[in-house]
Amino acid sequence: DTRIKVARLADLTASYDGMNSEKSVLETQRSKLRDQAPEELDIAVSSAAIDRHGVIQNLRSALHTKRVALASLLIENTDAHPDDLEVAVLEADIFQQDRGAASQAKALKRYRSILKANTEMAAARVGLARYFLVFYQQAKAMRELERALSTNPRLVPALSLLAAIHVGNGDYDSAEELIQRALDVNRDDRETRAVQGALAWIRGQKDTYEATEKAVLAYDPHYGRYYLTVSELVGERQRRYDVAAEFARRAIATDPEDGLAYTVLGEALMNLGRTNEAREVFSEGQDKSKRYEDVRRENWLEVLDHLDSFKTIETENFVVRMHPSELEVMRHYLPDLLETSWETLTAKYGFTPSQAAH
């Protein structure tokens, strides 16, 4: 499947003109991969893509599954071409997608270095926005994306990521406008289509959702991130973590090697109070990530370690875990307060959840 994707990229890169040939760079990559991971050679590079643009595109195609070998190659290339900011951004993107705390710090340092050299490097601002979102700094992410779009109003990754934030915030009209702008540039962009699908699902537009799902999977049958985007946005916007968990499982079934899918599923299970299942999923995600860290996953695992000592109080509609030092005080009035809030809020919004809140 990956070879098909690379072949498709090779065909695309053959249509680009005006690129300087970088055969020596390609040969260096081949030699490096042949020594370090011969089974990855055909996946990471293609003999049909020998120009610089083709090399970059093929590196992108294997970004999340082959990041170790590719990161070393990019660092070497960046050192050899310190003024090549496009390659520098790709290097930073690899660190950012690694998702561990150390890698996030490296990505942040590189993005800032790139923007110091060129404040109009919009792609670096998109990467910086993704960094901020890992640490739940949404306002900062939005500022970077808006700044990127002031430089390049047609930058699809910025449009789709900002649209996703607006969906999560309930600003559906702004999200729809951004999605349309992105699709006007690239009708086949998978990230944008995934956000479009999530918005359609949340709005109850079944036909639109199914058409989007069909189009994305027809283009790439193994694009699990489609379901992952829907999972995260449904969980964030609707708090339907049961639905979010279902979509995360679809993402895993579609792309079992995507470590992030296990993190998202684990988060949904945590929000459902199914902590034992969550721990198992997080552990499986560590294996799928080849033991590379994920800031969100590691934080949840630390929470789970602490939860082992917590005590549980159950009421008619709530399951509450609290530290033993708080239990003797809180157990006398918290249950009544929670049940009162349940009655008040369900009456206000005309909706009663089907299961207990954790």
Short mmCIF file of N, CA and C in Angstrom, two decimals, residues 162-236:
data_model
loop_
_atom_site.label_atom_id
_atom_site.label_comp_id
_atom_site.label_asym_id
_atom_site.label_seq_id
_atom_site.Cartn_x
_atom_site.Cartn_y
_atom_site.Cartn_z
N LEU A 162 -7.24 25.51 10.97
CA LEU A 162 -8.06 26.55 11.58
C LEU A 162 -9.54 26.18 11.52
N ALA A 163 -9.96 25.55 10.44
CA ALA A 163 -11.35 25.08 10.33
C ALA A 163 -11.65 24.06 11.43
N ALA A 164 -10.71 23.16 11.69
CA ALA A 164 -10.92 22.15 12.73
C ALA A 164 -11.09 22.81 14.10
N ILE A 165 -10.31 23.84 14.36
CA ILE A 165 -10.44 24.55 15.64
C ILE A 165 -11.81 25.18 15.76
N HIS A 166 -12.28 25.78 14.67
CA HIS A 166 -13.61 26.41 14.70
C HIS A 166 -14.71 25.37 14.89
N VAL A 167 -14.56 24.19 14.30
CA VAL A 167 -15.56 23.13 14.53
C VAL A 167 -15.61 22.78 16.01
N GLY A 168 -14.43 22.59 16.60
CA GLY A 168 -14.37 22.26 18.02
C GLY A 168 -14.98 23.33 18.91
N ASN A 169 -14.90 24.58 18.46
CA ASN A 169 -15.44 25.71 19.23
C ASN A 169 -16.91 25.98 18.93
N GLY A 170 -17.47 25.26 17.96
CA GLY A 170 -18.88 25.46 17.62
C GLY A 170 -19.15 26.58 16.64
N ASP A 171 -18.09 27.16 16.07
CA ASP A 171 -18.28 28.22 15.07
C ASP A 171 -18.34 27.56 13.69
N TYR A 172 -19.46 26.96 13.39
CA TYR A 172 -19.59 26.14 12.19
C TYR A 172 -19.54 26.97 10.90
N ASP A 173 -20.07 28.17 10.93
CA ASP A 173 -20.06 28.99 9.73
C ASP A 173 -18.63 29.36 9.31
N SER A 174 -17.82 29.76 10.29
CA SER A 174 -16.42 30.09 9.99
C SER A 174 -15.69 28.85 9.50
N ALA A 175 -15.97 27.71 10.12
CA ALA A 175 -15.33 26.46 9.70
C ALA A 175 -15.69 26.12 8.26
N GLU A 176 -16.97 26.25 7.94
CA GLU A 176 -17.43 25.92 6.59
C GLU A 176 -16.77 26.81 5.55
N GLU A 177 -16.62 28.09 5.87
CA GLU A 177 -15.98 29.02 4.93
C GLU A 177 -14.53 28.62 4.69
N LEU A 178 -13.81 28.27 5.76
CA LEU A 178 -12.41 27.88 5.63
C LEU A 178 -12.27 26.57 4.86
N ILE A 179 -13.16 25.63 5.12
CA ILE A 179 -13.14 24.36 4.40
C ILE A 179 -13.32 24.60 2.90
N GLN A 180 -14.27 25.45 2.54
CA GLN A 180 -14.51 25.73 1.13
C GLN A 180 -13.31 26.40 0.49
N ARG A 181 -12.68 27.31 1.20
CA ARG A 181 -11.47 27.96 0.66
C ARG A 181 -10.37 26.94 0.41
N ALA A 182 -10.22 26.00 1.34
CA ALA A 182 -9.19 24.97 1.17
C ALA A 182 -9.51 24.06 -0.02
N LEU A 183 -10.76 23.67 -0.15
CA LEU A 183 -11.15 22.78 -1.24
C LEU A 183 -11.09 23.47 -2.59
N ASP A 184 -11.25 24.78 -2.60
CA ASP A 184 -11.09 25.54 -3.85
C ASP A 184 -9.66 25.45 -4.36
N VAL A 185 -8.72 25.27 -3.43
CA VAL A 185 -7.31 25.14 -3.80
C VAL A 185 -6.98 23.68 -4.14
N ASN A 186 -7.46 22.77 -3.32
CA ASN A 186 -7.15 21.34 -3.51
C ASN A 186 -8.37 20.51 -3.10
N ARG A 187 -9.11 20.04 -4.09
CA ARG A 187 -10.34 19.28 -3.81
C ARG A 187 -10.06 17.95 -3.12
N ASP A 188 -8.83 17.45 -3.23
CA ASP A 188 -8.52 16.12 -2.72
C ASP A 188 -7.75 16.14 -1.40
N ASP A 189 -7.60 17.32 -0.79
CA ASP A 189 -6.82 17.36 0.45
C ASP A 189 -7.52 16.55 1.54
N ARG A 190 -6.82 15.58 2.05
CA ARG A 190 -7.43 14.63 2.99
C ARG A 190 -7.75 15.27 4.34
N GLU A 191 -6.86 16.12 4.83
CA GLU A 191 -7.11 16.76 6.12
C GLU A 191 -8.36 17.62 6.06
N THR A 192 -8.50 18.37 4.97
CA THR A 192 -9.67 19.22 4.83
C THR A 192 -10.94 18.38 4.72
N ARG A 193 -10.87 17.31 3.95
CA ARG A 193 -12.03 16.43 3.81
C ARG A 193 -12.41 15.80 5.15
N ALA A 194 -11.41 15.50 5.96
CA ALA A 194 -11.69 14.93 7.28
C ALA A 194 -12.43 15.93 8.17
N VAL A 195 -12.00 17.18 8.13
CA VAL A 195 -12.69 18.22 8.92
C VAL A 195 -14.11 18.42 8.37
N GLN A 196 -14.24 18.38 7.05
CA GLN A 196 -15.56 18.49 6.44
C GLN A 196 -16.47 17.35 6.90
N GLY A 197 -15.92 16.14 6.96
CA GLY A 197 -16.69 14.99 7.42
C GLY A 197 -17.12 15.13 8.87
N ALA A 198 -16.20 15.61 9.71
CA ALA A 198 -16.53 15.82 11.13
C ALA A 198 -17.64 16.84 11.29
N LEU A 199 -17.55 17.94 10.54
CA LEU A 199 -18.58 18.97 10.61
C LEU A 199 -19.93 18.41 10.17
N ALA A 200 -19.93 17.63 9.11
CA ALA A 200 -21.18 17.05 8.61
C ALA A 200 -21.78 16.10 9.65
N TRP A 201 -20.93 15.30 10.28
CA TRP A 201 -21.43 14.37 11.30
C TRP A 201 -22.05 15.14 12.46
N ILE A 202 -21.36 16.15 12.94
CA ILE A 202 -21.86 16.92 14.09
C ILE A 202 -23.17 17.62 13.75
N ARG A 203 -23.30 18.08 12.52
CA ARG A 203 -24.53 18.76 12.09
C ARG A 203 -25.65 17.79 11.73
N GLY A 204 -25.36 16.50 11.75
CA GLY A 204 -26.37 15.53 11.40
C GLY A 204 -26.61 15.40 9.91
N GLN A 205 -25.63 15.83 9.10
CA GLN A 205 -25.76 15.76 7.64
C GLN A 205 -25.18 14.43 7.15
N LYS A 206 -25.99 13.39 7.27
CA LYS A 206 -25.53 12.03 7.01
C LYS A 206 -25.04 11.85 5.57
N ASP A 207 -25.77 12.39 4.62
CA ASP A 207 -25.40 12.20 3.21
C ASP A 207 -24.04 12.84 2.91
N THR A 208 -23.83 14.06 3.43
CA THR A 208 -22.54 14.74 3.22
C THR A 208 -21.41 13.98 3.87
N TYR A 209 -21.66 13.48 5.08
CA TYR A 209 -20.62 12.72 5.77
C TYR A 209 -20.24 11.48 4.96
N GLU A 210 -21.23 10.73 4.52
CA GLU A 210 -20.95 9.48 3.80
C GLU A 210 -20.26 9.74 2.46
N ALA A 211 -20.65 10.83 1.79
CA ALA A 211 -20.00 11.15 0.52
C ALA A 211 -18.54 11.53 0.74
N THR A 212 -18.28 12.28 1.79
CA THR A 212 -16.90 12.67 2.11
C THR A 212 -16.06 11.47 2.49
N GLU A 213 -16.61 10.61 3.32
CA GLU A 213 -15.91 9.39 3.73
C GLU A 213 -15.55 8.54 2.52
N LYS A 214 -16.51 8.37 1.63
CA LYS A 214 -16.30 7.55 0.43
C LYS A 214 -15.21 8.14 -0.45
N ALA A 215 -15.23 9.46 -0.63
CA ALA A 215 -14.24 10.12 -1.49
C ALA A 215 -12.83 9.99 -0.93
N VAL A 216 -12.68 10.19 0.38
CA VAL A 216 -11.36 10.13 1.00
C VAL A 216 -10.79 8.71 0.92
N LEU A 217 -11.60 7.72 1.27
CA LEU A 217 -11.10 6.36 1.30
C LEU A 217 -10.91 5.78 -0.11
N ALA A 218 -11.60 6.34 -1.08
CA ALA A 218 -11.36 5.92 -2.46
C ALA A 218 -9.98 6.38 -2.91
N TYR A 219 -9.59 7.57 -2.47
CA TYR A 219 -8.28 8.11 -2.81
C TYR A 219 -7.17 7.41 -2.03
N ASP A 220 -7.43 7.16 -0.74
CA ASP A 220 -6.45 6.51 0.12
C ASP A 220 -7.18 5.59 1.09
N PRO A 221 -7.28 4.30 0.77
CA PRO A 221 -8.05 3.36 1.60
C PRO A 221 -7.52 3.17 3.01
N HIS A 222 -6.30 3.65 3.26
CA HIS A 222 -5.68 3.45 4.57
C HIS A 222 -5.48 4.76 5.32
N TYR A 223 -6.29 5.76 4.99
CA TYR A 223 -6.18 7.05 5.67
C TYR A 223 -7.03 7.03 6.94
N GLY A 224 -6.49 6.43 7.98
CA GLY A 224 -7.20 6.35 9.25
C GLY A 224 -7.40 7.69 9.92
N ARG A 225 -6.57 8.67 9.57
CA ARG A 225 -6.70 9.99 10.18
C ARG A 225 -8.06 10.65 9.88
N TYR A 226 -8.75 10.16 8.83
CA TYR A 226 -10.10 10.67 8.57
C TYR A 226 -10.98 10.43 9.79
N TYR A 227 -11.02 9.17 10.23
CA TYR A 227 -11.85 8.82 11.38
C TYR A 227 -11.31 9.45 12.66
N LEU A 228 -9.99 9.61 12.72
CA LEU A 228 -9.38 10.19 13.92
C LEU A 228 -9.80 11.64 14.10
N THR A 229 -9.84 12.38 12.99
CA THR A 229 -10.29 13.78 13.05
C THR A 229 -11.73 13.86 13.51
N VAL A 230 -12.59 12.99 12.95
CA VAL A 230 -14.00 12.96 13.36
C VAL A 230 -14.09 12.62 14.85
N SER A 231 -13.31 11.65 15.29
CA SER A 231 -13.33 11.24 16.69
C SER A 231 -12.99 12.40 17.63
N GLU A 232 -11.90 13.09 17.32
CA GLU A 232 -11.47 14.17 18.20
C GLU A 232 -12.48 15.31 18.24
N LEU A 233 -13.03 15.68 17.09
CA LEU A 233 -13.95 16.81 17.05
C LEU A 233 -15.32 16.47 17.63
N VAL A 234 -15.78 15.24 17.44
CA VAL A 234 -17.04 14.83 18.07
C VAL A 234 -16.87 14.81 19.59
N GLY A 235 -15.74 14.31 20.06
CA GLY A 235 -15.49 14.31 21.49
C GLY A 235 -15.38 15.70 22.05
N GLU A 236 -14.66 16.57 21.33
CA GLU A 236 -14.44 17.93 21.82
C GLU A 236 -15.72 18.75 21.81
#
